[in-house]
Amino acid sequence: MIRSENINLLMDSHLEGKFSTEEATVVVNLASQCLQYEPRERPNTKDLVSTLAPFNSSTDVNDYSTHCLFS
């Protein structure tokens, strides 16, 4: 599924399409790297943090998270 590049099939349906395709692509690619059989082919913690850190300030994510928590 990851190789088919159909991000919508991989994303949580509860998001209802309310996500950045570009950011979702980065996260899916990162998840794919984390699932590599050989440990040396997986990203280290520093790489994970540096890849995901820019998304921490995304208002879309924060708004959705708040909505889910208080719905």
Short mmCIF file of C-alpha atoms in Angstrom, two decimals, residues 16-71:
data_model
loop_
_atom_site.label_atom_id
_atom_site.label_comp_id
_atom_site.label_asym_id
_atom_site.label_seq_id
_atom_site.Cartn_x
_atom_site.Cartn_y
_atom_site.Cartn_z
CA GLU A 16 -12.02 12.74 6.89
CA GLY A 17 -9.47 13.98 4.36
CA LYS A 18 -8.54 16.96 6.55
CA PHE A 19 -4.78 16.67 6.27
CA SER A 20 -1.97 17.96 4.15
CA THR A 21 -1.12 15.48 1.41
CA GLU A 22 2.47 16.70 1.45
CA GLU A 23 2.83 16.19 5.19
CA ALA A 24 1.05 12.83 5.02
CA THR A 25 3.48 11.71 2.31
CA VAL A 26 6.44 12.60 4.53
CA VAL A 27 4.95 10.71 7.49
CA VAL A 28 4.09 7.63 5.40
CA ASN A 29 7.59 7.57 3.93
CA LEU A 30 9.08 7.90 7.41
CA ALA A 31 6.88 5.06 8.69
CA SER A 32 8.02 2.94 5.78
CA GLN A 33 11.64 3.57 6.70
CA CYS A 34 10.90 2.60 10.31
CA LEU A 35 9.54 -0.76 9.12
CA GLN A 36 12.72 -1.78 7.32
CA TYR A 37 13.91 -5.27 8.21
CA GLU A 38 17.53 -4.25 8.68
CA PRO A 39 17.95 -1.99 11.72
CA ARG A 40 20.72 0.02 10.02
CA GLU A 41 18.23 1.01 7.31
CA ARG A 42 15.83 2.52 9.86
CA PRO A 43 16.05 6.21 10.80
CA ASN A 44 17.54 7.05 14.17
CA THR A 45 15.71 9.08 16.79
CA LYS A 46 17.42 12.30 15.75
CA ASP A 47 16.21 11.82 12.17
CA LEU A 48 12.68 11.07 13.38
CA VAL A 49 12.56 14.19 15.50
CA SER A 50 14.02 16.44 12.82
CA THR A 51 11.55 15.11 10.25
CA LEU A 52 8.48 15.39 12.48
CA ALA A 53 9.34 18.59 14.39
CA PRO A 54 8.03 20.97 11.71
CA PHE A 55 4.62 19.30 11.94
CA ASN A 56 4.38 20.00 15.67
CA SER A 57 3.49 23.63 14.99
CA SER A 58 0.90 22.80 12.33
CA THR A 59 -2.43 24.35 13.32
CA ASP A 60 -4.34 21.71 11.35
CA VAL A 61 -2.99 18.95 13.56
CA ASN A 62 -3.52 20.89 16.76
CA ASP A 63 -7.07 21.89 15.82
CA TYR A 64 -7.98 18.32 14.92
CA SER A 65 -6.39 16.89 18.06
CA THR A 66 -8.31 19.33 20.23
CA HIS A 67 -11.53 18.54 18.40
CA CYS A 68 -11.04 14.80 18.91
CA LEU A 69 -10.22 15.17 22.57
CA PHE A 70 -13.23 17.30 23.40
CA SER A 71 -15.89 15.94 21.04
#
